[in-house]
């Protein structure tokens, strides 16, 4: 399931008055509990509690780590697959020409 304000509040409520935990960034970059509560539009009382426990969070910009982007697959396998497909297409185009030159119908 996905998170919503109610579930986020249930998770944050036990840590509201713990400055050490409120200062701890999440696993995805700098994503403090205050950031999470604000993102999910939690109740004012939740936001107020987080700010009173760790007011420095209001000055810390939320930063997400960027996921590494994988380059397109340029391995020889993919190149040889394309080459084989092109060769097969050329062979299929040449077969009717060869059959016409030999005088045999295409269905033989």
PDB file of C-alpha atoms in Angstrom:
ATOM      1  CA  UNK A   1       0.000   0.000   0.000  1.00  0.00           C
ATOM      2  CA  UNK A   2       0.933   3.602  -0.183  1.00  0.00           C
ATOM      3  CA  UNK A   3       1.514   6.046   2.631  1.00  0.00           C
ATOM      4  CA  UNK A   4      -1.042   8.659   3.585  1.00  0.00           C
ATOM      5  CA  UNK A   5      -1.206  11.339   6.294  1.00  0.00           C
ATOM      6  CA  UNK A   6      -2.765   8.972   8.835  1.00  0.00           C
ATOM      7  CA  UNK A   7      -0.132   6.247   8.445  1.00  0.00           C
ATOM      8  CA  UNK A   8       2.712   8.766   8.450  1.00  0.00           C
ATOM      9  CA  UNK A   9       1.339  10.347  11.633  1.00  0.00           C
ATOM     10  CA  UNK A  10       1.176   6.918  13.278  1.00  0.00           C
ATOM     11  CA  UNK A  11       4.842   6.381  12.497  1.00  0.00           C
ATOM     12  CA  UNK A  12       6.014   9.867  13.460  1.00  0.00           C
ATOM     13  CA  UNK A  13       3.964  10.376  16.640  1.00  0.00           C
ATOM     14  CA  UNK A  14       6.254   8.167  18.852  1.00  0.00           C
ATOM     15  CA  UNK A  15       9.381  10.117  17.844  1.00  0.00           C
ATOM     16  CA  UNK A  16       8.027  13.676  17.988  1.00  0.00           C
ATOM     17  CA  UNK A  17       9.676  14.513  21.308  1.00  0.00           C
ATOM     18  CA  UNK A  18      13.020  12.840  20.608  1.00  0.00           C
ATOM     19  CA  UNK A  19      15.459  15.425  19.165  1.00  0.00           C
ATOM     20  CA  UNK A  20      18.048  12.763  18.339  1.00  0.00           C
ATOM     21  CA  UNK A  21      15.674  10.802  16.121  1.00  0.00           C
ATOM     22  CA  UNK A  22      14.161  13.990  14.642  1.00  0.00           C
ATOM     23  CA  UNK A  23      17.671  15.000  13.519  1.00  0.00           C
ATOM     24  CA  UNK A  24      18.376  11.665  11.827  1.00  0.00           C
ATOM     25  CA  UNK A  25      18.095  11.755   8.016  1.00  0.00           C
ATOM     26  CA  UNK A  26      16.285   8.988   6.187  1.00  0.00           C
ATOM     27  CA  UNK A  27      17.778   6.420   3.872  1.00  0.00           C
ATOM     28  CA  UNK A  28      17.175   8.503   0.737  1.00  0.00           C
ATOM     29  CA  UNK A  29      19.398  11.568   1.048  1.00  0.00           C
ATOM     30  CA  UNK A  30      18.478  14.268   3.575  1.00  0.00           C
ATOM     31  CA  UNK A  31      14.850  13.490   4.333  1.00  0.00           C
ATOM     32  CA  UNK A  32      14.145  14.393   7.957  1.00  0.00           C
ATOM     33  CA  UNK A  33      10.948  13.456   9.805  1.00  0.00           C
ATOM     34  CA  UNK A  34       9.796  17.083   9.429  1.00  0.00           C
ATOM     35  CA  UNK A  35      10.216  16.820   5.658  1.00  0.00           C
ATOM     36  CA  UNK A  36       8.202  13.617   5.589  1.00  0.00           C
ATOM     37  CA  UNK A  37       5.421  15.045   7.765  1.00  0.00           C
ATOM     38  CA  UNK A  38       5.208  18.170   5.591  1.00  0.00           C
ATOM     39  CA  UNK A  39       5.224  16.133   2.374  1.00  0.00           C
ATOM     40  CA  UNK A  40       2.276  14.061   3.567  1.00  0.00           C
ATOM     41  CA  UNK A  41       0.446  17.106   4.977  1.00  0.00           C
ATOM     42  CA  UNK A  42       0.286  15.813   8.512  1.00  0.00           C
ATOM     43  CA  UNK A  43      -1.658  17.660  11.191  1.00  0.00           C
ATOM     44  CA  UNK A  44      -0.324  20.954  12.499  1.00  0.00           C
ATOM     45  CA  UNK A  45       0.246  19.431  15.948  1.00  0.00           C
ATOM     46  CA  UNK A  46       2.624  16.864  14.404  1.00  0.00           C
ATOM     47  CA  UNK A  47       4.577  19.542  12.522  1.00  0.00           C
ATOM     48  CA  UNK A  48       4.663  21.762  15.614  1.00  0.00           C
ATOM     49  CA  UNK A  49       6.003  18.906  17.752  1.00  0.00           C
ATOM     50  CA  UNK A  50       8.739  18.073  15.249  1.00  0.00           C
ATOM     51  CA  UNK A  51       9.793  21.730  14.991  1.00  0.00           C
ATOM     52  CA  UNK A  52       9.887  22.158  18.764  1.00  0.00           C
ATOM     53  CA  UNK A  53      12.047  19.021  19.109  1.00  0.00           C
ATOM     54  CA  UNK A  54      14.476  19.847  16.310  1.00  0.00           C
ATOM     55  CA  UNK A  55      13.995  23.409  15.063  1.00  0.00           C
ATOM     56  CA  UNK A  56      17.159  23.200  12.945  1.00  0.00           C
ATOM     57  CA  UNK A  57      15.190  20.973  10.550  1.00  0.00           C
ATOM     58  CA  UNK A  58      13.404  24.074   9.277  1.00  0.00           C
ATOM     59  CA  UNK A  59      16.756  25.333   7.914  1.00  0.00           C
ATOM     60  CA  UNK A  60      17.863  22.056   6.326  1.00  0.00           C
ATOM     61  CA  UNK A  61      16.923  21.694   2.700  1.00  0.00           C
ATOM     62  CA  UNK A  62      15.482  18.373   1.668  1.00  0.00           C
ATOM     63  CA  UNK A  63      17.823  16.626  -0.743  1.00  0.00           C
ATOM     64  CA  UNK A  64      17.165  13.343  -2.479  1.00  0.00           C
ATOM     65  CA  UNK A  65      19.967  11.169  -3.732  1.00  0.00           C
ATOM     66  CA  UNK A  66      19.834  10.687  -7.466  1.00  0.00           C
ATOM     67  CA  UNK A  67      19.440   7.159  -8.704  1.00  0.00           C
ATOM     68  CA  UNK A  68      22.258   6.088 -11.027  1.00  0.00           C
ATOM     69  CA  UNK A  69      21.147   6.097 -14.628  1.00  0.00           C
ATOM     70  CA  UNK A  70      22.089   3.010 -16.561  1.00  0.00           C
ATOM     71  CA  UNK A  71      23.465   3.606 -20.052  1.00  0.00           C
ATOM     72  CA  UNK A  72      21.737   1.823 -22.918  1.00  0.00           C
ATOM     73  CA  UNK A  73      22.863  -1.736 -23.563  1.00  0.00           C
ATOM     74  CA  UNK A  74      25.643  -1.505 -26.135  1.00  0.00           C
ATOM     75  CA  UNK A  75      27.051  -4.953 -25.594  1.00  0.00           C
ATOM     76  CA  UNK A  76      28.181  -6.913 -28.676  1.00  0.00           C
ATOM     77  CA  UNK A  77      25.192  -9.209 -28.198  1.00  0.00           C
ATOM     78  CA  UNK A  78      22.678  -6.454 -28.897  1.00  0.00           C
ATOM     79  CA  UNK A  79      24.763  -5.229 -31.844  1.00  0.00           C
ATOM     80  CA  UNK A  80      25.061  -8.721 -33.326  1.00  0.00           C
ATOM     81  CA  UNK A  81      21.320  -9.258 -32.874  1.00  0.00           C
ATOM     82  CA  UNK A  82      20.627  -6.164 -34.938  1.00  0.00           C
ATOM     83  CA  UNK A  83      23.176  -7.275 -37.539  1.00  0.00           C
ATOM     84  CA  UNK A  84      21.610 -10.745 -37.739  1.00  0.00           C
ATOM     85  CA  UNK A  85      18.137  -9.256 -38.178  1.00  0.00           C
ATOM     86  CA  UNK A  86      19.403  -7.061 -41.009  1.00  0.00           C
ATOM     87  CA  UNK A  87      21.081 -10.017 -42.715  1.00  0.00           C
ATOM     88  CA  UNK A  88      17.895 -12.099 -42.426  1.00  0.00           C
ATOM     89  CA  UNK A  89      15.869  -9.275 -43.949  1.00  0.00           C
ATOM     90  CA  UNK A  90      18.315  -9.015 -46.858  1.00  0.00           C
ATOM     91  CA  UNK A  91      18.137 -12.777 -47.435  1.00  0.00           C
ATOM     92  CA  UNK A  92      14.330 -12.668 -47.501  1.00  0.00           C
ATOM     93  CA  UNK A  93      14.429  -9.884 -50.072  1.00  0.00           C
ATOM     94  CA  UNK A  94      16.901 -11.812 -52.250  1.00  0.00           C
ATOM     95  CA  UNK A  95      14.924 -15.106 -52.263  1.00  0.00           C
ATOM     96  CA  UNK A  96      12.073 -13.924 -54.536  1.00  0.00           C
ATOM     97  CA  UNK A  97      14.618 -12.453 -56.941  1.00  0.00           C
ATOM     98  CA  UNK A  98      16.551 -15.735 -57.094  1.00  0.00           C
ATOM     99  CA  UNK A  99      13.357 -17.740 -57.571  1.00  0.00           C
ATOM    100  CA  UNK A 100      12.224 -15.507 -60.427  1.00  0.00           C
ATOM    101  CA  UNK A 101      15.617 -15.921 -62.102  1.00  0.00           C
ATOM    102  CA  UNK A 102      15.367 -19.715 -61.797  1.00  0.00           C
ATOM    103  CA  UNK A 103      11.841 -19.753 -63.188  1.00  0.00           C
ATOM    104  CA  UNK A 104      10.325 -21.592 -60.207  1.00  0.00           C
ATOM    105  CA  UNK A 105       7.228 -20.371 -58.395  1.00  0.00           C
ATOM    106  CA  UNK A 106       7.767 -18.735 -55.001  1.00  0.00           C
ATOM    107  CA  UNK A 107       5.872 -21.466 -53.152  1.00  0.00           C
ATOM    108  CA  UNK A 108       8.347 -24.264 -54.026  1.00  0.00           C
TER     109      UNK A 108
END
